[in-house]
Tab-separated table of C-alpha atoms in Angstrom:
chain	number	residue	atom	x	y	z
A	120	MET	CA	51.570	26.330	-89.724
A	121	LEU	CA	49.176	24.220	-87.648
A	122	ASN	CA	47.743	22.632	-90.802
A	123	GLN	CA	51.251	21.593	-91.860
A	124	ILE	CA	51.886	20.082	-88.435
A	125	LEU	CA	48.683	18.047	-88.571
A	126	GLN	CA	49.042	16.939	-92.199
A	127	PRO	CA	50.639	13.499	-91.520
A	128	ILE	CA	47.840	12.588	-89.092
A	129	GLN	CA	44.857	14.274	-90.755
A	130	PRO	CA	42.607	11.162	-90.801
A	131	GLN	CA	43.391	10.444	-87.150
A	132	ILE	CA	42.663	14.058	-86.166
A	133	GLY	CA	39.207	13.737	-87.729
A	134	ARG	CA	38.488	10.641	-85.639
A	135	PHE	CA	39.978	12.330	-82.578
A	136	GLU	CA	37.597	15.294	-82.894
A	137	GLU	CA	34.511	13.089	-83.317
A	138	ARG	CA	35.340	10.922	-80.327
A	139	PHE	CA	36.454	13.825	-78.136
A	140	LYS	CA	33.064	15.482	-78.600
A	141	LYS	CA	31.253	12.235	-77.825
A	142	THR	CA	33.274	11.781	-74.634
A	143	LEU	CA	31.934	15.108	-73.321
A	144	GLU	CA	28.285	14.094	-73.775
A	145	SER	CA	26.030	13.829	-70.725
A	146	ASP	CA	22.344	13.353	-69.883
A	147	VAL	CA	22.679	16.134	-67.311
A	148	LYS	CA	21.664	19.336	-69.083
A	149	LEU	CA	24.136	21.629	-67.324
A	150	VAL	CA	27.035	19.254	-67.934
A	151	GLN	CA	26.046	19.035	-71.609
A	152	ALA	CA	25.769	22.831	-71.857
A	153	MET	CA	29.250	23.268	-70.406
A	154	GLY	CA	30.569	20.508	-72.682
A	155	ASP	CA	29.113	22.302	-75.701
A	156	ARG	CA	30.777	25.507	-74.539
A	157	ILE	CA	34.118	23.724	-74.267
A	158	MET	CA	33.781	22.474	-77.844
A	159	GLU	CA	32.968	25.994	-79.075
A	160	THR	CA	35.944	27.652	-77.385
A	161	ARG	CA	38.703	25.040	-77.575
A	162	GLY	CA	42.178	26.158	-78.541
A	163	LYS	CA	44.887	24.467	-80.582
A	164	ILE	CA	45.187	20.717	-80.032
A	165	LEU	CA	48.942	20.770	-79.511
A	166	ARG	CA	49.164	17.979	-76.935
A	167	PRO	CA	47.064	15.468	-78.899
A	168	ALA	CA	49.025	16.380	-82.030
A	169	LEU	CA	52.344	15.668	-80.299
A	170	SER	CA	51.021	12.349	-79.004
A	171	LEU	CA	49.607	11.189	-82.341
A	172	LEU	CA	52.629	12.353	-84.330
A	173	THR	CA	54.919	10.491	-81.938
A	174	ALA	CA	52.910	7.286	-82.366
A	175	GLN	CA	52.956	7.733	-86.142
A	176	ALA	CA	56.683	8.477	-86.254
A	177	ILE	CA	57.519	5.364	-84.236
A	178	GLY	CA	55.147	2.865	-85.752
A	179	GLU	CA	51.379	3.143	-85.927
A	180	CYS	CA	48.877	5.835	-84.959
A	181	SER	CA	46.199	3.347	-83.905
A	182	ASP	CA	42.735	3.779	-82.387
A	183	ARG	CA	44.317	3.191	-78.975
A	184	ALA	CA	46.713	6.084	-79.607
A	185	ILE	CA	43.737	8.271	-80.547
A	186	ASP	CA	41.901	7.323	-77.351
A	187	ALA	CA	45.006	8.103	-75.298
A	188	ALA	CA	45.247	11.522	-76.956
A	189	ILE	CA	41.585	12.121	-76.075
A	190	GLY	CA	42.235	11.230	-72.443
A	191	ILE	CA	45.214	13.583	-72.288
A	192	GLU	CA	43.298	16.450	-73.896
A	193	ILE	CA	40.421	15.968	-71.452
A	194	ILE	CA	42.882	16.166	-68.551
A	195	HIS	CA	44.306	19.366	-70.047
A	196	THR	CA	40.813	20.839	-70.424
A	197	ALA	CA	39.926	19.982	-66.823
A	198	THR	CA	43.053	21.687	-65.512
A	199	LEU	CA	42.277	24.846	-67.503
A	200	ILE	CA	38.799	25.002	-65.951
A	201	HIS	CA	40.229	24.597	-62.464
A	202	ASP	CA	42.939	27.170	-63.305
A	203	ASP	CA	40.306	29.736	-64.239
A	204	VAL	CA	38.570	29.271	-60.891
A	205	VAL	CA	41.828	29.517	-58.914
A	206	ASP	CA	42.938	32.595	-60.884
A	207	PHE	CA	39.521	34.343	-60.721
A	208	ALA	CA	39.723	34.562	-64.517
A	209	ASP	CA	36.931	36.003	-66.624
A	210	LYS	CA	38.286	35.305	-70.119
A	211	ARG	CA	40.175	32.588	-71.923
A	212	ARG	CA	40.941	32.892	-75.637
A	213	GLY	CA	38.747	35.975	-75.729
A	214	THR	CA	35.606	34.238	-74.473
A	215	GLU	CA	33.824	34.053	-71.140
A	216	VAL	CA	35.107	31.243	-68.909
A	217	LEU	CA	32.792	28.597	-67.447
A	218	ASN	CA	33.040	29.880	-63.884
A	219	LEU	CA	31.941	33.377	-64.899
A	220	ARG	CA	28.942	32.027	-66.795
A	221	TRP	CA	27.823	29.203	-64.488
A	222	GLY	CA	29.640	29.917	-61.218
A	223	ASN	CA	32.630	28.418	-59.429
A	224	GLN	CA	30.752	25.423	-58.041
A	225	ALA	CA	29.552	24.222	-61.442
A	226	ALA	CA	32.955	24.889	-63.035
A	227	VAL	CA	34.887	22.950	-60.379
A	228	LEU	CA	32.483	20.017	-60.665
A	229	MET	CA	32.745	20.114	-64.463
A	230	GLY	CA	36.506	19.859	-64.126
A	231	ASP	CA	36.033	16.872	-61.828
A	232	PHE	CA	33.626	15.301	-64.327
A	233	LEU	CA	36.207	15.672	-67.068
A	234	LEU	CA	38.921	14.066	-64.954
A	235	ALA	CA	36.585	11.116	-64.345
A	236	ARG	CA	35.929	10.830	-68.084
A	237	ALA	CA	39.654	10.972	-68.802
A	238	LEU	CA	40.222	8.101	-66.372
A	239	GLN	CA	37.485	6.084	-68.088
A	240	VAL	CA	39.147	6.586	-71.451
A	241	LEU	CA	42.648	5.759	-70.216
A	242	VAL	CA	41.543	2.692	-68.227
A	243	GLY	CA	39.941	1.412	-71.432
A	244	LEU	CA	43.397	1.203	-73.008
A	245	ASP	CA	44.202	-1.686	-70.641
A	246	SER	CA	47.795	-0.494	-70.239
A	247	MET	CA	49.273	-0.197	-66.760
A	248	GLU	CA	52.284	1.564	-68.282
A	249	VAL	CA	50.046	4.315	-69.648
A	250	MET	CA	48.057	4.578	-66.402
A	251	ARG	CA	51.208	4.862	-64.300
A	252	ALA	CA	52.542	7.605	-66.558
A	253	ALA	CA	49.210	9.470	-66.558
A	254	THR	CA	48.661	9.409	-62.792
A	255	ARG	CA	52.261	10.477	-62.193
A	256	ALA	CA	51.863	13.408	-64.604
A	257	VAL	CA	48.559	14.565	-63.087
A	258	GLY	CA	50.068	14.489	-59.598
A	259	ARG	CA	53.005	16.579	-60.775
A	260	MET	CA	50.677	19.074	-62.477
A	261	ILE	CA	48.758	19.607	-59.247
A	262	GLU	CA	52.011	20.058	-57.317
A	263	GLY	CA	53.026	22.710	-59.851
A	264	GLU	CA	49.707	24.524	-59.432
A	265	ILE	CA	50.157	24.543	-55.658
A	266	GLN	CA	53.714	25.842	-56.033
A	267	GLU	CA	52.374	28.676	-58.173
A	268	ILE	CA	49.645	29.798	-55.770
A	269	GLN	CA	51.874	29.637	-52.686
A	270	GLY	CA	54.842	31.432	-54.261
A	271	GLY	CA	55.316	35.174	-54.324
A	272	VAL	CA	57.466	37.156	-56.704
A	273	GLU	CA	60.917	35.966	-55.681
A	274	ALA	CA	63.804	36.276	-58.108
A	275	GLU	CA	64.692	32.585	-57.992
A	276	SER	CA	64.753	30.801	-61.320
A	277	ALA	CA	65.019	27.378	-59.624
A	278	ILE	CA	61.532	27.837	-58.155
A	279	TYR	CA	60.174	28.987	-61.511
A	280	PHE	CA	61.618	26.063	-63.460
A	281	SER	CA	60.480	23.551	-60.854
A	282	MET	CA	56.963	24.961	-61.114
A	283	ILE	CA	56.699	24.974	-64.921
A	284	ASP	CA	58.333	21.554	-65.176
A	285	LYS	CA	55.457	20.201	-63.098
A	286	LYS	CA	52.578	22.444	-64.158
A	287	THR	CA	53.111	22.556	-67.931
A	288	ALA	CA	55.918	20.284	-69.073
A	289	SER	CA	54.638	17.156	-67.311
A	290	LEU	CA	51.555	16.930	-69.557
A	291	MET	CA	53.590	17.587	-72.710
A	292	ALA	CA	55.987	14.850	-71.609
A	293	LEU	CA	53.044	12.519	-70.976
A	294	SER	CA	51.632	13.208	-74.446
A	295	CYS	CA	54.831	12.150	-76.161
A	296	GLU	CA	55.583	9.292	-73.758
A	297	VAL	CA	52.150	7.719	-74.272
A	298	GLY	CA	52.385	8.211	-78.031
A	299	ALA	CA	55.693	6.358	-77.988
A	300	ILE	CA	54.317	3.540	-75.821
A	301	LEU	CA	51.240	2.970	-77.988
A	302	GLY	CA	53.228	3.406	-81.189
A	303	GLY	CA	55.280	0.376	-80.154
A	304	GLY	CA	58.445	2.230	-79.199
A	305	THR	CA	61.484	0.748	-77.506
A	306	PRO	CA	62.249	1.770	-73.894
A	307	GLU	CA	64.877	4.169	-75.272
A	308	GLN	CA	62.379	5.776	-77.655
A	309	VAL	CA	59.785	6.111	-74.884
A	310	ALA	CA	62.321	7.788	-72.582
A	311	GLN	CA	63.677	10.101	-75.284
A	312	MET	CA	60.221	11.187	-76.414
A	313	SER	CA	59.207	11.886	-72.825
A	314	THR	CA	62.274	14.135	-72.518
A	315	PHE	CA	61.380	15.761	-75.841
A	316	GLY	CA	57.902	16.590	-74.524
A	317	LYS	CA	59.282	17.936	-71.263
A	318	GLU	CA	61.739	20.305	-72.940
A	319	VAL	CA	59.184	21.479	-75.494
A	320	GLY	CA	56.759	22.037	-72.615
A	321	ILE	CA	59.259	24.245	-70.800
A	322	ALA	CA	59.871	26.227	-74.005
A	323	PHE	CA	56.092	26.535	-74.432
A	324	GLN	CA	55.583	27.969	-70.938
A	325	ILE	CA	58.475	30.424	-71.208
A	326	THR	CA	56.980	31.632	-74.502
A	327	ASP	CA	53.575	31.954	-72.837
A	328	ASP	CA	55.142	34.071	-70.121
A	329	LEU	CA	56.912	36.207	-72.715
A	330	LEU	CA	53.626	36.855	-74.508
A	331	ASP	CA	52.223	38.309	-71.301
A	332	PHE	CA	54.749	41.119	-71.867
A	333	THR	CA	55.007	41.254	-75.662
A	334	GLY	CA	51.621	40.086	-76.966
A	335	ASP	CA	48.419	41.995	-77.566
A	336	GLU	CA	44.964	41.430	-76.128
A	337	GLU	CA	43.337	40.657	-79.476
A	338	SER	CA	45.778	37.842	-80.289
A	339	LEU	CA	45.961	36.448	-76.756
A	340	GLY	CA	42.246	36.663	-76.026
A	341	LYS	CA	43.012	38.181	-72.613
A	342	PRO	CA	44.659	41.359	-71.299
A	343	VAL	CA	48.460	41.503	-71.359
A	344	GLY	CA	50.173	41.847	-68.017
A	345	ASN	CA	47.893	39.354	-66.275
A	346	ASP	CA	50.798	37.518	-64.660
A	347	VAL	CA	52.246	40.717	-63.231
A	348	ARG	CA	48.835	41.809	-61.943
A	349	GLU	CA	48.401	38.417	-60.294
A	350	ARG	CA	51.905	38.686	-58.738
A	351	LYS	CA	53.068	35.582	-60.582
A	352	LEU	CA	56.735	34.742	-60.851
A	353	THR	CA	57.754	34.521	-64.519
A	354	LEU	CA	61.117	34.274	-66.229
A	355	PRO	CA	61.261	37.680	-67.999
A	356	LEU	CA	60.776	39.456	-64.670
A	357	ILE	CA	63.174	37.134	-62.835
A	358	ARG	CA	65.933	37.727	-65.386
A	359	ALA	CA	65.419	41.504	-65.372
A	360	LEU	CA	65.556	41.612	-61.570
A	361	GLY	CA	68.753	39.573	-61.637
A	362	ASN	CA	70.355	41.894	-64.190
A	363	CYS	CA	69.576	45.089	-62.274
A	364	GLN	CA	72.272	45.832	-59.711
A	365	ASN	CA	70.730	48.876	-58.047
A	366	GLY	CA	67.808	49.754	-55.816
A	367	GLU	CA	65.387	49.825	-58.721
A	368	ALA	CA	65.144	46.021	-58.637
A	369	GLU	CA	64.019	46.038	-55.000
A	370	ARG	CA	61.492	48.774	-55.717
A	371	ILE	CA	60.001	46.931	-58.709
A	372	GLN	CA	59.927	43.643	-56.828
A	373	ALA	CA	58.146	45.289	-53.883
A	374	LYS	CA	55.662	46.951	-56.247
A	375	VAL	CA	54.764	43.658	-57.925
A	376	ARG	CA	54.591	41.817	-54.599
A	377	SER	CA	52.204	44.392	-53.107
A	378	GLY	CA	50.024	44.453	-56.233
A	379	ILE	CA	49.895	46.592	-59.377
A	380	GLU	CA	47.250	49.276	-58.933
A	381	SER	CA	47.254	51.125	-62.266
A	382	ASP	CA	48.138	50.853	-65.947
A	383	GLU	CA	50.978	53.294	-65.303
A	384	GLU	CA	52.528	50.961	-62.746
A	385	LEU	CA	52.123	48.032	-65.125
A	386	GLN	CA	53.899	49.945	-67.893
A	387	GLU	CA	56.694	50.792	-65.474
A	388	VAL	CA	57.243	47.075	-64.837
A	389	PHE	CA	57.109	46.381	-68.588
A	390	HIS	CA	59.755	49.024	-69.289
A	391	PHE	CA	61.927	47.667	-66.480
A	392	VAL	CA	61.766	44.119	-67.866
A	393	GLU	CA	62.662	45.307	-71.353
A	394	ARG	CA	65.414	47.673	-70.205
A	395	TYR	CA	67.164	44.990	-68.186
A	396	LYS	CA	66.955	42.401	-70.983
A	397	GLY	CA	64.420	40.142	-69.283
A	398	ILE	CA	62.523	39.582	-72.521
A	399	GLU	CA	65.662	39.034	-74.576
A	400	GLU	CA	67.137	36.499	-72.155
A	401	ALA	CA	63.884	34.603	-71.615
A	402	ARG	CA	63.405	34.317	-75.375
A	403	GLU	CA	66.892	32.855	-75.738
A	404	GLU	CA	66.195	30.353	-72.966
A	405	ALA	CA	62.983	29.244	-74.685
A	406	LYS	CA	64.974	28.653	-77.872
A	407	THR	CA	67.639	26.744	-75.935
A	408	TYR	CA	65.057	24.347	-74.501
A	409	ALA	CA	63.446	23.946	-77.919
A	410	THR	CA	66.811	23.132	-79.517
A	411	SER	CA	67.601	20.657	-76.761
A	412	GLY	CA	64.212	19.034	-77.247
A	413	LEU	CA	64.786	18.601	-80.971
A	414	LYS	CA	67.899	16.500	-80.336
A	415	ASN	CA	65.703	13.791	-78.825
A	416	LEU	CA	63.995	13.300	-82.192
A	417	LEU	CA	67.171	11.639	-83.466
A	418	VAL	CA	65.803	8.473	-81.855
A	419	LEU	CA	63.168	8.464	-84.624
A	420	THR	CA	63.700	7.549	-88.259
A	421	THR	CA	63.176	10.323	-90.797
A	422	SER	CA	59.508	10.616	-91.773
A	423	ASP	CA	56.750	13.145	-92.417
A	424	ALA	CA	55.613	12.702	-88.807
A	425	ARG	CA	59.084	13.458	-87.450
A	426	GLN	CA	59.322	16.552	-89.653
A	427	ALA	CA	55.928	17.651	-88.319
A	428	LEU	CA	57.231	17.277	-84.758
A	429	GLU	CA	60.180	19.501	-85.675
A	430	LEU	CA	57.762	22.047	-87.128
A	431	ALA	CA	55.662	21.898	-83.956
A	432	VAL	CA	58.698	22.892	-81.898
A	433	ARG	CA	59.300	25.936	-84.106
A	434	HIS	CA	55.625	26.830	-83.764
A	435	VAL	CA	55.883	26.677	-79.965
A	436	VAL	CA	58.610	29.336	-79.760
A	437	ASP	CA	57.544	31.513	-82.717
A	438	ARG	CA	53.807	31.808	-81.971
A	439	ASP	CA	52.078	35.072	-81.082
A	440	ARG	CA	49.308	33.576	-78.908
């Protein structure tokens, strides 16, 4: 499906990949080694694809749009590196993370290096509108990260949605907003595409959280149940706790809050979430956000790029990793 999504912007994706790699280059051997590792283990380029497709659907997917997509992807990469340090992770997409291989100090500094490179790229666009949007989004992402690390497992969906709106959806919104700006969009198109990115981003994160319950380690590249082990608040668990009207909810919540100590305890939480329809309800909410996001595409004329954006939304909620 990813090839179909990228089809309308295939030439631009080729240029994106070449320039992204060049942006990671450094004369410092350790920085270059970590940059090479990033290139070897990168995941799907969903955010750049959304940005470039938006620019193409509105007007023109220019070199400036490609550079903006590079800046956004570098920001995303930096946040993943910092995430892995904060979460004490050892694997991402089935491979060893930078902090496990080179240590936390080097990984944190590599993330900082990438943020500096992203700023260089975005400043080069000479667009205050893009810079304002980018700095606002990065600030919101950091706020979302802080919300996540300070929050326990409390059955409050408002906290969860506030956190994922900032942590995940803000960068998706930025991708589409910047694509619309550099594609020559009207203020209405820019606003609508930002909303599109936000709602798709929320659907993306809910699906990610679902996969922590329903996925498998081989597809995900990491053990399932990580969120529960790390005492993270996610929607499937929140909905199941809300649906359970007896003492079992309090017991499960206390167990997760105090820390899962065995595979048996993890399976007990999994069964609880499934029994009380946490997975079913979270999946429906992901689809609701995806459907709502699609309505914003009506601001675009019909084109191959718009159809690819529609396909990208389906990919977000139907994926298995």
